[in-house]
Rosetta silent file (secondary structure, phi, psi, omega in degrees, C-alpha in Angstrom):
SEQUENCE: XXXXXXXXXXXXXXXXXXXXXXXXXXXXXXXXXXXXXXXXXXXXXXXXXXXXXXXXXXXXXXXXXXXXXXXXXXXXXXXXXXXXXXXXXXXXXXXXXXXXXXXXXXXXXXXXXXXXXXXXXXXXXXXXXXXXXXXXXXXXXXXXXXXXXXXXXXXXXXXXXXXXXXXXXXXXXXXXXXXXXXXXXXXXXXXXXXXXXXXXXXXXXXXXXXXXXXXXXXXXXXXXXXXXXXXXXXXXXXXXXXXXXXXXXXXXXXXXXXXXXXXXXXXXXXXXXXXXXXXX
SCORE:     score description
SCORE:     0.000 S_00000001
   1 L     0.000  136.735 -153.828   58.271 -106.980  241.452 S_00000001
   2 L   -94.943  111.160  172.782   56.480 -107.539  238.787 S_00000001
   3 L  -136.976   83.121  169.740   53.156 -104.477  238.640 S_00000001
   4 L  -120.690  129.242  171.907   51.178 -104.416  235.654 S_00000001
   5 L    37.000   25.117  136.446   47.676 -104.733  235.455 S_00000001
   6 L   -65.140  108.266 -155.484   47.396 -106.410  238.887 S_00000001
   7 L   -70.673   72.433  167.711   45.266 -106.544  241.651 S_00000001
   8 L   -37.554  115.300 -165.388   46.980 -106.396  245.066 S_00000001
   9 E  -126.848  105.378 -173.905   44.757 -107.412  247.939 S_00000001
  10 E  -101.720  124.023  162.892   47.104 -106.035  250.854 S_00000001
  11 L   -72.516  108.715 -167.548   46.777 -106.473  254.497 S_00000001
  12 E  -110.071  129.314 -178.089   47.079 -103.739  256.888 S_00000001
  13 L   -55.664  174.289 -167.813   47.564 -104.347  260.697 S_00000001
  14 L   -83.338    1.484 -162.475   44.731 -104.542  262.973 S_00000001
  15 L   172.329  -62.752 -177.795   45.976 -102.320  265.512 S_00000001
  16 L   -90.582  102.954 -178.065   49.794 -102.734  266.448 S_00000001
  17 H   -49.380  -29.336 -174.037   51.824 -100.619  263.129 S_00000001
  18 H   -59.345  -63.856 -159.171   54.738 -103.254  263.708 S_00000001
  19 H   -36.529  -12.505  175.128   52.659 -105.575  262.288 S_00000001
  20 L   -72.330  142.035  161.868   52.881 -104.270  258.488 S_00000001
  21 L   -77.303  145.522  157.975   55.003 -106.195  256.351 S_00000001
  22 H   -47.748  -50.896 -161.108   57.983 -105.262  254.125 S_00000001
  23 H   -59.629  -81.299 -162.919   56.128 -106.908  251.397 S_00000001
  24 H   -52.393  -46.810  175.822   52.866 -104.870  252.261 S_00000001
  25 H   -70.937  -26.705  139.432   54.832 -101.779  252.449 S_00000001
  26 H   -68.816  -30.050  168.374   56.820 -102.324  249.173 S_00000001
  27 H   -62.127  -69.949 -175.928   54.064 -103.348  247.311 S_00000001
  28 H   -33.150  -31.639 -147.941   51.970 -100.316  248.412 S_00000001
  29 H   -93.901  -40.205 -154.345   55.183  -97.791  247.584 S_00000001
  30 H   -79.490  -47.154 -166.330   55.141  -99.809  243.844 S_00000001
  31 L   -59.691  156.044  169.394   51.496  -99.571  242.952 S_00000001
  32 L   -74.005  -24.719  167.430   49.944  -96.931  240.555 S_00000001
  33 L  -145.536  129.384  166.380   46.745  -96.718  242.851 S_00000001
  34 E  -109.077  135.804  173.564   45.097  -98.107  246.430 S_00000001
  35 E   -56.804  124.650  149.249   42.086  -98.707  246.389 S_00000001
  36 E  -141.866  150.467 -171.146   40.699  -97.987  250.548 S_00000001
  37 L   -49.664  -68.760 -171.771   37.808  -98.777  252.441 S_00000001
  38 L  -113.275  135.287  154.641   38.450  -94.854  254.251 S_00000001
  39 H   -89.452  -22.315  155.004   41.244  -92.911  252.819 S_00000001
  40 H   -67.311   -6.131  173.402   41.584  -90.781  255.560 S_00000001
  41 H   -83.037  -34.838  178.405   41.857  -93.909  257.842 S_00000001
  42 H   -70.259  -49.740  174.191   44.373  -95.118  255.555 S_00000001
  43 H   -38.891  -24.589  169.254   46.003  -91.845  254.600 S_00000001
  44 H   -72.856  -55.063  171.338   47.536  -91.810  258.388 S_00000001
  45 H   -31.069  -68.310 -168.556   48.940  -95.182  257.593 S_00000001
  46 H   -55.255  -71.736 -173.781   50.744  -94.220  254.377 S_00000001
  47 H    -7.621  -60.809 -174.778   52.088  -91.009  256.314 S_00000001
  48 H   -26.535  -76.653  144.543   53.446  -93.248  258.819 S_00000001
  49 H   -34.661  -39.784 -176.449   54.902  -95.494  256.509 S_00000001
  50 L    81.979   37.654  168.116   56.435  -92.500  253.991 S_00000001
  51 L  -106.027  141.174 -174.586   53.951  -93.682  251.278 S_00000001
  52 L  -123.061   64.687 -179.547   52.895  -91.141  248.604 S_00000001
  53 L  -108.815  146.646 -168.975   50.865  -93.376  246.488 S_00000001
  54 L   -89.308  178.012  168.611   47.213  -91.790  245.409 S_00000001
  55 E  -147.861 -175.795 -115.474   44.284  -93.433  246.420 S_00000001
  56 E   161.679  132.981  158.383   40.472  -93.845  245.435 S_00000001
  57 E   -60.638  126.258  149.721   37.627  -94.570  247.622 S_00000001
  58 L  -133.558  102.631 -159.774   36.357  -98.189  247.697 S_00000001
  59 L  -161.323  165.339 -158.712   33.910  -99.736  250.404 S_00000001
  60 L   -59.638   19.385  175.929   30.825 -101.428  250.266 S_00000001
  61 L  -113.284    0.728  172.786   28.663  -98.424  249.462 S_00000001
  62 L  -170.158   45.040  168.426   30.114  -97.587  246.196 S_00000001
  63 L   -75.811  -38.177  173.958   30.960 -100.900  245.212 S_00000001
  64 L   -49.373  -52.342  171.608   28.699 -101.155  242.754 S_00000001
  65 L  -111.196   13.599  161.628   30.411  -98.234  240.284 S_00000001
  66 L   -84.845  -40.919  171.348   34.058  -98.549  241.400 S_00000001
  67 H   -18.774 -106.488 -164.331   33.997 -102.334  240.151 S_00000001
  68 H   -38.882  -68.747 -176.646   33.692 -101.843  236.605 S_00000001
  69 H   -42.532  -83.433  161.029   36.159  -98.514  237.012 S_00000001
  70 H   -96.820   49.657 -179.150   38.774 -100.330  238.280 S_00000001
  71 H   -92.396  -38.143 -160.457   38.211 -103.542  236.357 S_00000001
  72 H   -78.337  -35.882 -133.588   38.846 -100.905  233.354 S_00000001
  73 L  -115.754    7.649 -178.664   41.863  -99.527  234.551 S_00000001
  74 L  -111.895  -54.508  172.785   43.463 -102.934  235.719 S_00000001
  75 L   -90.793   24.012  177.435   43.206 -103.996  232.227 S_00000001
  76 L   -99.545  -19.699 -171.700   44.576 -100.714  230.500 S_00000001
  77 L   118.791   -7.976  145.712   47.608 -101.833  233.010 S_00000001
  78 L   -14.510  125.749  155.757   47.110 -100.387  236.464 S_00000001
  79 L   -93.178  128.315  150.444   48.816 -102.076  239.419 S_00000001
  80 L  -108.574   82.518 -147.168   46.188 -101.465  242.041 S_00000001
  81 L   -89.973  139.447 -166.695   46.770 -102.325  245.567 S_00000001
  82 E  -101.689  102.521 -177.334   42.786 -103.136  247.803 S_00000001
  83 L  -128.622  170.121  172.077   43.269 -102.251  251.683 S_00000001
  84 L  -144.384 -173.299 -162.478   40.824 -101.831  254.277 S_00000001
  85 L   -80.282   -6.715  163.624   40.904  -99.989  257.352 S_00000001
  86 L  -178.707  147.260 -157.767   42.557 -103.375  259.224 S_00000001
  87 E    63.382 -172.600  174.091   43.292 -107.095  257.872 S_00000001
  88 L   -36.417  103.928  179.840   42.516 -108.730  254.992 S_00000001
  89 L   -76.013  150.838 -170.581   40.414 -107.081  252.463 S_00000001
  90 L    92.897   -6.031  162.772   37.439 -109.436  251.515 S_00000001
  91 L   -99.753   91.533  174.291   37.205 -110.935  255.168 S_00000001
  92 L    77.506   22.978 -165.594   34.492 -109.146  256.987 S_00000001
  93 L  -177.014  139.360 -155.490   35.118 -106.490  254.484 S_00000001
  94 L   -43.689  163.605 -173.077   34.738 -104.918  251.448 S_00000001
  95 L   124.441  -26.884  172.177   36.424 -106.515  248.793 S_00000001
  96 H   -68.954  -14.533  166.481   34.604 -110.032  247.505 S_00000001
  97 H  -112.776  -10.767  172.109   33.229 -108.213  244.213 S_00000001
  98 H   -82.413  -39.778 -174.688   35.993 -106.465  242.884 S_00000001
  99 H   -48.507 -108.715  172.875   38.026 -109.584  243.863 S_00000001
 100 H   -23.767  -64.536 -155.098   34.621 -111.850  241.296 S_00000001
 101 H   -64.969  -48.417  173.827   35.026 -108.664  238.639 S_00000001
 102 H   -57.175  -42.109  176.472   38.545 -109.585  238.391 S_00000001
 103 H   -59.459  -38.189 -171.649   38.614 -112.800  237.908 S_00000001
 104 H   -71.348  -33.833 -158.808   35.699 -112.739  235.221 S_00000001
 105 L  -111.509   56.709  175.101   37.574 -110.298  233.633 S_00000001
 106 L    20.090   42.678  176.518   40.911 -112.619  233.611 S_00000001
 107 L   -93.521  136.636  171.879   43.025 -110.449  236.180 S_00000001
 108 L   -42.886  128.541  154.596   46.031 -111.514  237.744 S_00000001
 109 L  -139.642  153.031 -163.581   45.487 -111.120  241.894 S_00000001
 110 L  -146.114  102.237  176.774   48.088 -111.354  244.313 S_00000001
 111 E   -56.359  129.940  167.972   47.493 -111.537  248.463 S_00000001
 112 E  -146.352  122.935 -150.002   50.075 -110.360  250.663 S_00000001
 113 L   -84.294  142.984  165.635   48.976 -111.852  253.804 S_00000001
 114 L  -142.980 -146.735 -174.474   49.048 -110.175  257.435 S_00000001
 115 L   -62.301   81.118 -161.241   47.674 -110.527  260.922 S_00000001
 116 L   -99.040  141.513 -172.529   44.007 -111.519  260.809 S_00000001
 117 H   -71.074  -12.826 -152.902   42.212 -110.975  264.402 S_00000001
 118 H   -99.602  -32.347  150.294   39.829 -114.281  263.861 S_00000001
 119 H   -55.046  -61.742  179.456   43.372 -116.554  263.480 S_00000001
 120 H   -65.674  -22.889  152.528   45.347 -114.752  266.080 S_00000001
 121 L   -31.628  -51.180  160.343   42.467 -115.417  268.114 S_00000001
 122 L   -63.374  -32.953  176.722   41.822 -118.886  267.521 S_00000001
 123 L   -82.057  -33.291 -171.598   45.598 -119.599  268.580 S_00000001
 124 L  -107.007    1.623  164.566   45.277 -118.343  272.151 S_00000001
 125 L   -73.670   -5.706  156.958   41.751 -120.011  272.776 S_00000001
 126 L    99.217  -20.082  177.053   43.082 -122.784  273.902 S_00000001
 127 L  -111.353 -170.220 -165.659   40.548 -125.227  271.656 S_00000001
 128 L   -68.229  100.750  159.221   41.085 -127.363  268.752 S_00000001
 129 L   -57.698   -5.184  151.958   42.698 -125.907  265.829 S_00000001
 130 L  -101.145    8.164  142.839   42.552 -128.236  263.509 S_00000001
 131 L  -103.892  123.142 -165.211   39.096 -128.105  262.472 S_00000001
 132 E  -149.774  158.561 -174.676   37.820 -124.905  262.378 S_00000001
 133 E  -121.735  159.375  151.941   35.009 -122.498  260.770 S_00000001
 134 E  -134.386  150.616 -170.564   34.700 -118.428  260.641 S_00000001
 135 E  -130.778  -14.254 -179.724   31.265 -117.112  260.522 S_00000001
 136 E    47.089 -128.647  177.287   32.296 -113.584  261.077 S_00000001
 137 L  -102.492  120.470 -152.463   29.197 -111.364  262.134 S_00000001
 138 L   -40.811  153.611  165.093   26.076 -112.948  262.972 S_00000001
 139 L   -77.136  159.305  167.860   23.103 -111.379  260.400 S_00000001
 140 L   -69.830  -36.347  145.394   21.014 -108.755  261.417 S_00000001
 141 L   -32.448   95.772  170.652   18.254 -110.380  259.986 S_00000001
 142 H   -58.085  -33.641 -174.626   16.248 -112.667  262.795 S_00000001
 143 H   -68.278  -40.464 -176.411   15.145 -115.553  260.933 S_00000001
 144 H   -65.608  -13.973 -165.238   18.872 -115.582  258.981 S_00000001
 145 H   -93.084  -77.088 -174.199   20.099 -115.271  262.802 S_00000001
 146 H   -23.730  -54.194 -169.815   18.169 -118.062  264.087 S_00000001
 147 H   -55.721  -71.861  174.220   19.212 -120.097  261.307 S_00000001
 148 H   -22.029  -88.461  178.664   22.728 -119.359  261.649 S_00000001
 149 H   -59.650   -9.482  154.832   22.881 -120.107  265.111 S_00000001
 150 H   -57.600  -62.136  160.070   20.889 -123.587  264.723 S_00000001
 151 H   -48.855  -68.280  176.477   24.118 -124.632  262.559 S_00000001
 152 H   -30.124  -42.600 -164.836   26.116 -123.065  264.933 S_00000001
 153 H   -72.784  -28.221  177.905   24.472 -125.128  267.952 S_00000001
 154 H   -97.870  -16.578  176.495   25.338 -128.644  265.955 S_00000001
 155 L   -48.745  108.698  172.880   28.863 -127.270  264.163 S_00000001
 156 L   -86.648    6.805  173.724   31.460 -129.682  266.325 S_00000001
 157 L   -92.570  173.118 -159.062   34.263 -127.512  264.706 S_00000001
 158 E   -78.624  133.661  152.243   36.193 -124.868  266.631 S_00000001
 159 E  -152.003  159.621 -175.170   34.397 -121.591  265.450 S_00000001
 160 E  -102.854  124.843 -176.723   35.191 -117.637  265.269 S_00000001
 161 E  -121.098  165.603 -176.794   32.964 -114.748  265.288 S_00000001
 162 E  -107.276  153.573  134.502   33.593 -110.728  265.115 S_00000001
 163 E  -172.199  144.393  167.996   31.323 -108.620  267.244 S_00000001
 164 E   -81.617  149.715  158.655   31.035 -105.070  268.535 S_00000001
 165 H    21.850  -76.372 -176.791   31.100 -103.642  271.534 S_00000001
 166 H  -114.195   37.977  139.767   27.164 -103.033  271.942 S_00000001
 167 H   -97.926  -17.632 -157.512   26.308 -105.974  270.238 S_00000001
 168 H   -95.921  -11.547 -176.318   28.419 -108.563  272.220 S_00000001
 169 H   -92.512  -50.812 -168.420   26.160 -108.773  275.649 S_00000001
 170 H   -76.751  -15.303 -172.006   23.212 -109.492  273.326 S_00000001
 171 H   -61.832  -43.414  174.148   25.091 -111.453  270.869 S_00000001
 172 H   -73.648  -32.106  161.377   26.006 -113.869  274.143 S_00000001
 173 H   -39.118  -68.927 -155.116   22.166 -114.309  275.320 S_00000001
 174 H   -83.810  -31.224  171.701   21.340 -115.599  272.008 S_00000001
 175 H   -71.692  -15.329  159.698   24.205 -117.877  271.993 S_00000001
 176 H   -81.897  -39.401  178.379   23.407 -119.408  275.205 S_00000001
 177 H   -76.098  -43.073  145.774   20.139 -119.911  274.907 S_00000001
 178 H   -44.105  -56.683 -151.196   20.992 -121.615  271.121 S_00000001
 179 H   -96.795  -36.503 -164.865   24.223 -123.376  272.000 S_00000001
 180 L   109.681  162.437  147.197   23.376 -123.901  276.003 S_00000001
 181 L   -43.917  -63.350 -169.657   24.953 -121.938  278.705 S_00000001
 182 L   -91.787   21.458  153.965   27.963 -124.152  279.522 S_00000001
 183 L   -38.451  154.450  177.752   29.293 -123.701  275.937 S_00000001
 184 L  -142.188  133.236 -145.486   32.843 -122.733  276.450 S_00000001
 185 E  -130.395  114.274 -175.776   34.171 -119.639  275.092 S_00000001
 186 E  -120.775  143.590 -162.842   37.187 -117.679  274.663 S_00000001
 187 E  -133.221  112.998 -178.195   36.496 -113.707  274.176 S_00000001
 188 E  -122.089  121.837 -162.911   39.497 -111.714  272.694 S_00000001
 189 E  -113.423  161.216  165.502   39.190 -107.706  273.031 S_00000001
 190 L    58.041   -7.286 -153.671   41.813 -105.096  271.144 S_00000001
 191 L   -20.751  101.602  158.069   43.749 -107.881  269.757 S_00000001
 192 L   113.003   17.764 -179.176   47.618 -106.590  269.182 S_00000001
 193 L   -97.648  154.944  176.076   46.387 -102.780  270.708 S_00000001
 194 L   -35.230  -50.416 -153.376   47.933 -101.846  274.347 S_00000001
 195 L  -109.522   32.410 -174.616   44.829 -103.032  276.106 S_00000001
 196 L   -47.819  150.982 -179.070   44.531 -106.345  274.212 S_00000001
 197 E  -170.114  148.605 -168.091   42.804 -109.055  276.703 S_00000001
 198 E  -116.995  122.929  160.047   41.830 -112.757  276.759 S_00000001
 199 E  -132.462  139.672 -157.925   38.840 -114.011  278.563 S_00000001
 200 E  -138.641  126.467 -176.238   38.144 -117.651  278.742 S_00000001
 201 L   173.324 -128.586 -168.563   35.467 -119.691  280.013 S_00000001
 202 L  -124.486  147.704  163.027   31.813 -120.816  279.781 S_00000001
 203 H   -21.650  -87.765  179.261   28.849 -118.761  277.811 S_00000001
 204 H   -22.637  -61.490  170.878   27.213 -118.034  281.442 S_00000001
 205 H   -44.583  -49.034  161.748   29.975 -116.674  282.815 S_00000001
 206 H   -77.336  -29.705  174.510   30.793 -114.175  280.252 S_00000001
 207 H   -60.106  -26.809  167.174   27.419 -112.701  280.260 S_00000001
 208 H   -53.442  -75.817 -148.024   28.274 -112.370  284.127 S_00000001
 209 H   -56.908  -87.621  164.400   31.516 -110.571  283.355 S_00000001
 210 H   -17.070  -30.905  153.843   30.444 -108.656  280.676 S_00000001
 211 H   -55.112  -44.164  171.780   27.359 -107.314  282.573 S_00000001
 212 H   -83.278  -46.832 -138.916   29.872 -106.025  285.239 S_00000001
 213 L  -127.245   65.515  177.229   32.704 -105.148  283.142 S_00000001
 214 L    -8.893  140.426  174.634   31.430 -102.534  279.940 S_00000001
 215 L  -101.492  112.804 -154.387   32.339 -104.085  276.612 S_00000001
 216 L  -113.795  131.772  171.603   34.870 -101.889  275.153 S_00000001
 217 L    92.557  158.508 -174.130   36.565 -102.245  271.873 S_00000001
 218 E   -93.919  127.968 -169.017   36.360 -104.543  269.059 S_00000001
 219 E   -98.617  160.923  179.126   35.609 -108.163  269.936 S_00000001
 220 E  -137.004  160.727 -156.423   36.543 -111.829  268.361 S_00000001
 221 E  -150.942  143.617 -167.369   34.537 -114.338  269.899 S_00000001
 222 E  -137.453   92.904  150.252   36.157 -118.599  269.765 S_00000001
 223 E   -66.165  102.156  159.421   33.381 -121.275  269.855 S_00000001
 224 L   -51.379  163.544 -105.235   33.990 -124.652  271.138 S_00000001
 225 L  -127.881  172.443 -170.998   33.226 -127.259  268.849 S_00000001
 226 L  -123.338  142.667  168.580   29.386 -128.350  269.823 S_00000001
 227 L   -25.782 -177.821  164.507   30.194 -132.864  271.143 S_00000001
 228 L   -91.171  -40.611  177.374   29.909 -135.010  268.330 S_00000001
 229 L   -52.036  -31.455  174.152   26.635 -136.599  270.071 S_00000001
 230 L   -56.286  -28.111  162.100   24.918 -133.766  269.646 S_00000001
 231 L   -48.838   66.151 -178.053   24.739 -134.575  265.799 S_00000001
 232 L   -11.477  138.987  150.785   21.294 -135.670  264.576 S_00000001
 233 L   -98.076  129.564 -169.000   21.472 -139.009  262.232 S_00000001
 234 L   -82.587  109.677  153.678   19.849 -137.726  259.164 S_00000001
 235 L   -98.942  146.245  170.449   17.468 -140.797  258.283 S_00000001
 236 L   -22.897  -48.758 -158.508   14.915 -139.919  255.485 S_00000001
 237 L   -66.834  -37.507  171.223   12.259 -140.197  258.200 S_00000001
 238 H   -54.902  -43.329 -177.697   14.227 -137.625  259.896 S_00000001
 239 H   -93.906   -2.573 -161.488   14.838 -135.198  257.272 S_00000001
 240 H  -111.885  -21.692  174.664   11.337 -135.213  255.966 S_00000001
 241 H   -48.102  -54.823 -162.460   10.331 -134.170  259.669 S_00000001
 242 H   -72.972  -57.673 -175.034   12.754 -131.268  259.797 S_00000001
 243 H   -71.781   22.840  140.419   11.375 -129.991  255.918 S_00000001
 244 H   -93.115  -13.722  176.353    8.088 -130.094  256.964 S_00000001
 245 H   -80.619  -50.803  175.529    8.612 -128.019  259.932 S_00000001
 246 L   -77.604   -0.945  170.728   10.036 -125.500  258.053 S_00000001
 247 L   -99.447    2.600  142.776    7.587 -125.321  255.431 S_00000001
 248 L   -95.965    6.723  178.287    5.265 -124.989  257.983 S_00000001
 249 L  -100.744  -12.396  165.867    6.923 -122.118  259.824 S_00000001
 250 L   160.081  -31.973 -124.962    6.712 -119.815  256.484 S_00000001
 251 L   -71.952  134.700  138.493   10.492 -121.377  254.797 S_00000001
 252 L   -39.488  165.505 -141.510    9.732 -121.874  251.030 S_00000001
 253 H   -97.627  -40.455 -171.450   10.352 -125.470  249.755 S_00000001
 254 H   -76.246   -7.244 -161.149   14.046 -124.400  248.068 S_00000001
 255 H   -91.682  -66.156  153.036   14.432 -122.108  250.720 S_00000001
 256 H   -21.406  -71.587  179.456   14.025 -125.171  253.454 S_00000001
 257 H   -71.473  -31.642  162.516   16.224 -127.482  251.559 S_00000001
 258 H   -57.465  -28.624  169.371   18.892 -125.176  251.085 S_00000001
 259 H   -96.572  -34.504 -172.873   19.344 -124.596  254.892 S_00000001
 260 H   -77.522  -48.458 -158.987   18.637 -128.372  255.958 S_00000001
 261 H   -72.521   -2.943  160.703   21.059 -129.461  253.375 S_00000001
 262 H   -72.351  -28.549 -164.477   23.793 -127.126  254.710 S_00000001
 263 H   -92.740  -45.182 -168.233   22.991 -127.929  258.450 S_00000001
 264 H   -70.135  -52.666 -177.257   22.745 -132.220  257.296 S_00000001
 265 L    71.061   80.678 -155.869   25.374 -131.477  254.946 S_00000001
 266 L  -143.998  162.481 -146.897   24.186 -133.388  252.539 S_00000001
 267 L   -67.213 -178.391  165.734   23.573 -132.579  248.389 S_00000001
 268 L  -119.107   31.896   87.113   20.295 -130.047  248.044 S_00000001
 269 L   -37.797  -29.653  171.392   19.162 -131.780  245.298 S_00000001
 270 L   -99.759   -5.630  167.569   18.437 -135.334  247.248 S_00000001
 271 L   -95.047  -15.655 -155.047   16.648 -133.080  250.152 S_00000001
 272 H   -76.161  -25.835 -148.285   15.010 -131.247  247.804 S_00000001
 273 H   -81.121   11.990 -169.865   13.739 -133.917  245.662 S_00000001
 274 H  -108.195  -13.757 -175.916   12.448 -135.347  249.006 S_00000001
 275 H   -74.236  -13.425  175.635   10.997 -131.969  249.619 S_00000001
 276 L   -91.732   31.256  171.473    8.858 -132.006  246.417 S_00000001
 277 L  -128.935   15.921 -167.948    7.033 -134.904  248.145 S_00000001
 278 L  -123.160  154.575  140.482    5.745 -132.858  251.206 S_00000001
 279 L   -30.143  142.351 -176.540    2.525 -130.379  251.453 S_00000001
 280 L  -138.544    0.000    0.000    3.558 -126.884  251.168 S_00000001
């Protein structure tokens, strides 16, 4: 295997240890350093495994100065391997700027792939797989929330969200009351853990269940596709409606076109330029 000055972005299971790869476990054994989100969450892993490999802290709280550190040390000729405490690193997880340092700074990187819960998820819901989005966790942010789920309520593709535990009853509120009630919804708890479980059904229903039935565990959440009818036809007259509403609810005029033309999906340069024709 070829490990010189190469960035390993390694996948560690989500829950059930069969799931590591040969690959992932030979790579890890090869590199000169991993990079992890927690090294004591990881440090049980390697045990596990029989890996003695050192490691370094990296997680979105000291992202900022490890970048540049091991950006230097990837091009003195470091193999590094990039884990997180389960899946993919850079999916819901640290990892998207050292991933952008490397590239700018014209490093090799090389995924070795594993179990992601938002896929395995997506397979046992039961809806259409071949168009499909991930949105991962909702913002925290209300207005960025709102927005979010306003795409969400018109997306007709299949789509997958993460949420925890004591987040997921309110997280289901706001998607019925966005999306409707008799959205239908597949809810995947532990996924590949002993007490993994599928629930399938309508919006309404789960807030029933879930109301009764504590929410335990880390959740993946499978959105049916919103009809096709439901899909506004963006006529000018139409679009100049929608940017005036939001530039009368607070939205700046670039701010406004950038969210209609993601929701229309249409350039943001033709809404915008229609957006320089409205009161602001």
């Amino acid at each position: 295997m070829e490990a010189s000055g190469i960035l390993y972005l390694v996948g560690t299971p989500i829950g059930n240890l069969e799931d590591m790869t040969f690959r992932a476990i030979a790579t890890l054994k090869q590199v000169d350093l991993i990079a992890a989100e927690d090294t004591r969450h990881t440090g049980k892993l390697l045990h596990h495994f029989g890996i003695e490999t050192p490691q370094t802290s990296y997680h979105e709280h000291n992202a900022f100065k490890r970048v540049p550190e091991l950006v230097e040390k990837l091009l003195q000729g470091m193999a590094i391997a990039l884990v997180t405490d389960a899946g993919m690193p850079a999916i819901s997880d640290p990892g998207v700027e050292l991933v952008q340092g490397c590239i700018a700074a014209g490093i090799r990187i090389v995924p070795i792939p594993v179990v992601t819960a938002g896929i395995a998820a997506l397979t046992a819901s039961g809806f259409a797989t071949q168009y499909f989005g991930f949105d991962g966790f909702l913002p925290t942010d209300k207005k960025e929330k709102r927005d979010r789920l306003e795409i969400l309520r018109l997306e007709t593709r299949t789509m997958i969200l993460y949420e925890s535990p004591h987040r997921l009853l309110r997280t289901l509120e706001e998607l019925a009351e966005s999306l409707g009630k008799e959205r239908q919804i597949a809810i995947a708890r532990e996924l590949t853990k002993l007490h993994e479980e599928f629930w399938r059904g309508s919006i309404e229903d789960a807030i029933a269940y879930f109301t009764v039935q504590a929410p335990r565990g880390e959740f993946t959440l499978v959105l049916e596709g919103a009809k096709a009818s439901l899909k506004p036809v963006w006529t000018e007259e139409v679009i100049l409606k929608e940017l005036q509403d939001l530039i009368n609810s607070g939205v700046s005029r670039s701010d406004a076109s950038r969210q209609l033309a993601e929701l229309a999906d249409l350039p943001r340069r033709q809404i915008y330029q229609l957006a320089l024709t409205l009161q602001e």
